[in-house]
mmCIF file with all atom_site columns, C-alpha atoms in Angstrom:
data_model
loop_
_atom_site.group_PDB
_atom_site.id
_atom_site.type_symbol
_atom_site.label_atom_id
_atom_site.label_alt_id
_atom_site.label_comp_id
_atom_site.label_asym_id
_atom_site.label_entity_id
_atom_site.label_seq_id
_atom_site.pdbx_PDB_ins_code
_atom_site.Cartn_x
_atom_site.Cartn_y
_atom_site.Cartn_z
_atom_site.occupancy
_atom_site.B_iso_or_equiv
_atom_site.pdbx_formal_charge
_atom_site.auth_seq_id
_atom_site.auth_comp_id
_atom_site.auth_asym_id
_atom_site.auth_atom_id
_atom_site.pdbx_PDB_model_num
ATOM 1   C CA . GLY X 1 1   ? -36.879 129.043 67.334 1.00 50.00 ? 1   GLY X CA 1
ATOM 2   C CA . ILE X 1 2   ? -33.041 127.772 67.214 1.00 54.00 ? 2   ILE X CA 1
ATOM 3   C CA . ASN X 1 3   ? -30.437 130.208 68.791 1.00 56.00 ? 3   ASN X CA 1
ATOM 4   C CA . ALA X 1 4   ? -28.355 130.263 65.808 1.00 57.00 ? 4   ALA X CA 1
ATOM 5   C CA . GLU X 1 5   ? -25.260 131.702 68.105 1.00 61.00 ? 5   GLU X CA 1
ATOM 6   C CA . TYR X 1 6   ? -25.189 128.715 70.654 1.00 61.00 ? 6   TYR X CA 1
ATOM 7   C CA . GLY X 1 7   ? -27.377 126.144 68.356 1.00 62.00 ? 7   GLY X CA 1
ATOM 8   C CA . GLU X 1 8   ? -29.666 125.633 71.131 1.00 63.00 ? 8   GLU X CA 1
ATOM 9   C CA . THR X 1 9   ? -33.196 125.324 70.965 1.00 65.00 ? 9   THR X CA 1
ATOM 10  C CA . LYS X 1 10  ? -35.391 128.226 72.593 1.00 66.00 ? 10  LYS X CA 1
ATOM 11  C CA . GLU X 1 11  ? -38.398 127.205 74.737 1.00 63.00 ? 11  GLU X CA 1
ATOM 12  C CA . ARG X 1 12  ? -41.494 128.990 74.911 1.00 65.00 ? 12  ARG X CA 1
ATOM 13  C CA . ARG X 1 13  ? -44.284 128.303 77.279 1.00 64.00 ? 13  ARG X CA 1
ATOM 14  C CA . ILE X 1 14  ? -47.944 129.423 76.988 1.00 71.00 ? 14  ILE X CA 1
ATOM 15  C CA . ASN X 1 15  ? -49.817 129.874 80.189 1.00 82.00 ? 15  ASN X CA 1
ATOM 16  C CA . LEU X 1 16  ? -53.263 128.389 79.148 1.00 82.00 ? 16  LEU X CA 1
ATOM 17  C CA . VAL X 1 17  ? -54.947 128.931 82.631 1.00 83.00 ? 17  VAL X CA 1
ATOM 18  C CA . HIS X 1 18  ? -54.037 132.303 82.557 1.00 82.00 ? 18  HIS X CA 1
ATOM 19  C CA . ARG X 1 19  ? -54.931 132.796 78.758 1.00 82.00 ? 19  ARG X CA 1
ATOM 20  C CA . ASN X 1 20  ? -58.109 131.420 79.109 1.00 83.00 ? 20  ASN X CA 1
ATOM 21  C CA . ARG X 1 21  ? -59.042 132.724 82.288 1.00 85.00 ? 21  ARG X CA 1
ATOM 22  C CA . LEU X 1 22  ? -59.606 129.070 83.796 1.00 89.00 ? 22  LEU X CA 1
ATOM 23  C CA . LYS X 1 23  ? -59.847 128.381 87.243 1.00 90.00 ? 23  LYS X CA 1
ATOM 24  C CA . GLU X 1 24  ? -58.914 125.120 89.256 1.00 89.00 ? 24  GLU X CA 1
ATOM 25  C CA . CYS X 1 25  ? -61.830 122.530 89.884 1.00 89.00 ? 25  CYS X CA 1
ATOM 26  C CA . VAL X 1 26  ? -60.718 121.874 93.514 1.00 88.00 ? 26  VAL X CA 1
ATOM 27  C CA . PHE X 1 27  ? -63.674 119.589 94.149 1.00 89.00 ? 27  PHE X CA 1
ATOM 28  C CA . MET X 1 28  ? -62.710 117.059 91.269 1.00 92.00 ? 28  MET X CA 1
ATOM 29  C CA . THR X 1 29  ? -61.499 114.305 93.051 1.00 94.00 ? 29  THR X CA 1
ATOM 30  C CA . LYS X 1 30  ? -60.253 110.972 91.581 1.00 95.00 ? 30  LYS X CA 1
ATOM 31  C CA . ALA X 1 31  ? -63.736 109.378 92.424 1.00 94.00 ? 31  ALA X CA 1
ATOM 32  C CA . ALA X 1 32  ? -65.592 112.315 91.026 1.00 94.00 ? 32  ALA X CA 1
ATOM 33  C CA . PHE X 1 33  ? -63.371 112.100 87.686 1.00 94.00 ? 33  PHE X CA 1
ATOM 34  C CA . ASN X 1 34  ? -64.687 108.551 87.433 1.00 92.00 ? 34  ASN X CA 1
ATOM 35  C CA . GLU X 1 35  ? -67.763 109.218 87.955 1.00 93.00 ? 35  GLU X CA 1
ATOM 36  C CA . TRP X 1 36  ? -67.900 112.083 85.692 1.00 91.00 ? 36  TRP X CA 1
ATOM 37  C CA . ILE X 1 37  ? -66.465 110.110 82.761 1.00 93.00 ? 37  ILE X CA 1
ATOM 38  C CA . LYS X 1 38  ? -69.234 107.529 83.460 1.00 92.00 ? 38  LYS X CA 1
ATOM 39  C CA . ASP X 1 39  ? -72.211 110.018 83.631 1.00 93.00 ? 39  ASP X CA 1
ATOM 40  C CA . GLY X 1 40  ? -70.983 111.872 80.448 1.00 93.00 ? 40  GLY X CA 1
ATOM 41  C CA . ARG X 1 41  ? -70.653 108.727 78.596 1.00 94.00 ? 41  ARG X CA 1
ATOM 42  C CA . GLU X 1 42  ? -74.399 108.564 77.633 1.00 94.00 ? 42  GLU X CA 1
ATOM 43  C CA . THR X 1 43  ? -74.686 111.963 76.583 1.00 95.00 ? 43  THR X CA 1
ATOM 44  C CA . MET X 1 44  ? -71.512 111.945 74.335 1.00 95.00 ? 44  MET X CA 1
ATOM 45  C CA . GLU X 1 45  ? -72.542 108.938 72.807 1.00 96.00 ? 45  GLU X CA 1
ATOM 46  C CA . SER X 1 46  ? -75.999 110.712 71.944 1.00 96.00 ? 46  SER X CA 1
ATOM 47  C CA . TYR X 1 47  ? -73.966 113.620 70.284 1.00 97.00 ? 47  TYR X CA 1
ATOM 48  C CA . ILE X 1 48  ? -71.765 111.003 68.304 1.00 96.00 ? 48  ILE X CA 1
ATOM 49  C CA . ARG X 1 49  ? -75.277 109.348 66.903 1.00 96.00 ? 49  ARG X CA 1
ATOM 50  C CA . LYS X 1 50  ? -76.900 112.852 66.147 1.00 97.00 ? 50  LYS X CA 1
ATOM 51  C CA . ALA X 1 51  ? -73.933 114.151 64.227 1.00 97.00 ? 51  ALA X CA 1
ATOM 52  C CA . ILE X 1 52  ? -73.487 110.757 61.960 1.00 97.00 ? 52  ILE X CA 1
ATOM 53  C CA . GLN X 1 53  ? -77.130 111.226 61.585 1.00 95.00 ? 53  GLN X CA 1
ATOM 54  C CA . VAL X 1 54  ? -76.865 114.905 60.441 1.00 96.00 ? 54  VAL X CA 1
ATOM 55  C CA . ALA X 1 55  ? -73.832 113.920 58.488 1.00 95.00 ? 55  ALA X CA 1
ATOM 56  C CA . ASN X 1 56  ? -75.787 111.300 56.316 1.00 95.00 ? 56  ASN X CA 1
ATOM 57  C CA . GLU X 1 57  ? -79.110 113.420 56.031 1.00 92.00 ? 57  GLU X CA 1
ATOM 58  C CA . PHE X 1 58  ? -78.667 113.440 52.363 1.00 93.00 ? 58  PHE X CA 1
ATOM 59  C CA . THR X 1 59  ? -76.965 110.228 51.835 1.00 93.00 ? 59  THR X CA 1
ATOM 60  C CA . LYS X 1 60  ? -78.551 107.006 50.321 1.00 94.00 ? 60  LYS X CA 1
ATOM 61  C CA . LYS X 1 61  ? -77.402 105.117 53.312 1.00 94.00 ? 61  LYS X CA 1
ATOM 62  C CA . THR X 1 62  ? -80.289 102.891 55.176 1.00 94.00 ? 62  THR X CA 1
ATOM 63  C CA . PRO X 1 63  ? -80.908 103.399 58.471 1.00 93.00 ? 63  PRO X CA 1
ATOM 64  C CA . GLU X 1 64  ? -79.118 100.183 59.187 1.00 96.00 ? 64  GLU X CA 1
ATOM 65  C CA . GLU X 1 65  ? -75.949 101.465 57.557 1.00 96.00 ? 65  GLU X CA 1
ATOM 66  C CA . ILE X 1 66  ? -76.173 105.002 59.506 1.00 95.00 ? 66  ILE X CA 1
ATOM 67  C CA . ASN X 1 67  ? -76.645 102.840 62.774 1.00 95.00 ? 67  ASN X CA 1
ATOM 68  C CA . ALA X 1 68  ? -73.987 100.415 62.173 1.00 97.00 ? 68  ALA X CA 1
ATOM 69  C CA . GLU X 1 69  ? -71.490 103.465 61.232 1.00 97.00 ? 69  GLU X CA 1
ATOM 70  C CA . ALA X 1 70  ? -72.938 105.418 64.419 1.00 96.00 ? 70  ALA X CA 1
ATOM 71  C CA . ALA X 1 71  ? -71.953 101.998 66.376 1.00 97.00 ? 71  ALA X CA 1
ATOM 72  C CA . THR X 1 72  ? -68.507 101.516 64.872 1.00 97.00 ? 72  THR X CA 1
ATOM 73  C CA . THR X 1 73  ? -67.722 105.310 65.761 1.00 97.00 ? 73  THR X CA 1
ATOM 74  C CA . ILE X 1 74  ? -69.185 104.727 69.575 1.00 97.00 ? 74  ILE X CA 1
ATOM 75  C CA . LYS X 1 75  ? -67.080 101.899 69.761 1.00 97.00 ? 75  LYS X CA 1
ATOM 76  C CA . ALA X 1 76  ? -63.817 103.592 68.995 1.00 97.00 ? 76  ALA X CA 1
ATOM 77  C CA . TRP X 1 77  ? -64.915 106.657 70.878 1.00 96.00 ? 77  TRP X CA 1
ATOM 78  C CA . ARG X 1 78  ? -65.129 104.380 74.079 1.00 96.00 ? 78  ARG X CA 1
ATOM 79  C CA . LYS X 1 79  ? -61.954 102.821 73.277 1.00 97.00 ? 79  LYS X CA 1
ATOM 80  C CA . GLY X 1 80  ? -60.225 106.455 73.217 1.00 96.00 ? 80  GLY X CA 1
ATOM 81  C CA . ILE X 1 81  ? -61.861 107.885 76.088 1.00 95.00 ? 81  ILE X CA 1
ATOM 82  C CA . GLN X 1 82  ? -60.956 104.732 78.342 1.00 95.00 ? 82  GLN X CA 1
ATOM 83  C CA . GLU X 1 83  ? -57.662 104.694 77.316 1.00 96.00 ? 83  GLU X CA 1
ATOM 84  C CA . TRP X 1 84  ? -57.441 108.356 78.104 1.00 96.00 ? 84  TRP X CA 1
ATOM 85  C CA . ALA X 1 85  ? -59.039 108.013 81.242 1.00 95.00 ? 85  ALA X CA 1
ATOM 86  C CA . SER X 1 86  ? -57.263 105.095 82.592 1.00 96.00 ? 86  SER X CA 1
ATOM 87  C CA . MET X 1 87  ? -54.043 107.494 81.686 1.00 96.00 ? 87  MET X CA 1
ATOM 88  C CA . VAL X 1 88  ? -55.305 110.286 83.904 1.00 95.00 ? 88  VAL X CA 1
ATOM 89  C CA . LEU X 1 89  ? -56.468 108.267 86.742 1.00 95.00 ? 89  LEU X CA 1
ATOM 90  C CA . LYS X 1 90  ? -53.134 106.186 86.782 1.00 96.00 ? 90  LYS X CA 1
ATOM 91  C CA . ASN X 1 91  ? -51.227 109.535 86.978 1.00 95.00 ? 91  ASN X CA 1
ATOM 92  C CA . TRP X 1 92  ? -53.681 111.310 89.511 1.00 95.00 ? 92  TRP X CA 1
ATOM 93  C CA . LYS X 1 93  ? -51.026 112.664 91.699 1.00 94.00 ? 93  LYS X CA 1
ATOM 94  C CA . ASN X 1 94  ? -49.808 114.702 88.729 1.00 92.00 ? 94  ASN X CA 1
ATOM 95  C CA . VAL X 1 95  ? -53.419 115.737 87.589 1.00 91.00 ? 95  VAL X CA 1
ATOM 96  C CA . LYS X 1 96  ? -55.025 119.310 88.014 1.00 90.00 ? 96  LYS X CA 1
ATOM 97  C CA . VAL X 1 97  ? -58.712 119.835 86.586 1.00 90.00 ? 97  VAL X CA 1
ATOM 98  C CA . PHE X 1 98  ? -59.758 123.178 85.389 1.00 90.00 ? 98  PHE X CA 1
ATOM 99  C CA . PHE X 1 99  ? -62.952 124.497 84.233 1.00 89.00 ? 99  PHE X CA 1
ATOM 100 C CA . ASP X 1 100 ? -63.752 127.771 82.077 1.00 87.00 ? 100 ASP X CA 1
ATOM 101 C CA . SER X 1 101 ? -64.513 130.653 84.764 1.00 79.00 ? 101 SER X CA 1
ATOM 102 C CA . ASN X 1 102 ? -66.966 132.126 82.338 1.00 77.00 ? 102 ASN X CA 1
ATOM 103 C CA . MET X 1 103 ? -69.206 129.331 82.977 1.00 67.00 ? 103 MET X CA 1
#
């Protein structure tokens, strides 16, 4: 909110690590992160294909149209994940990776 008396913005921080009981993933090196992205690509793309198939289960689209939709969506996803991973890798010295301690 705004501090009316001084016209300043009050900053509030949420400790997501504490709130979600996250643990730092100390074994995640830059090379391991890059490998994780590459290894997970096939799995994530299969999830995207499956979600599109389920979403079109009761439509009148042909299998070719569904496959084309999946290809377009996967292409966009790849671009987004590549941009994100590039940004993370370029800034690796400032990156900390966390995982859910309940896993």
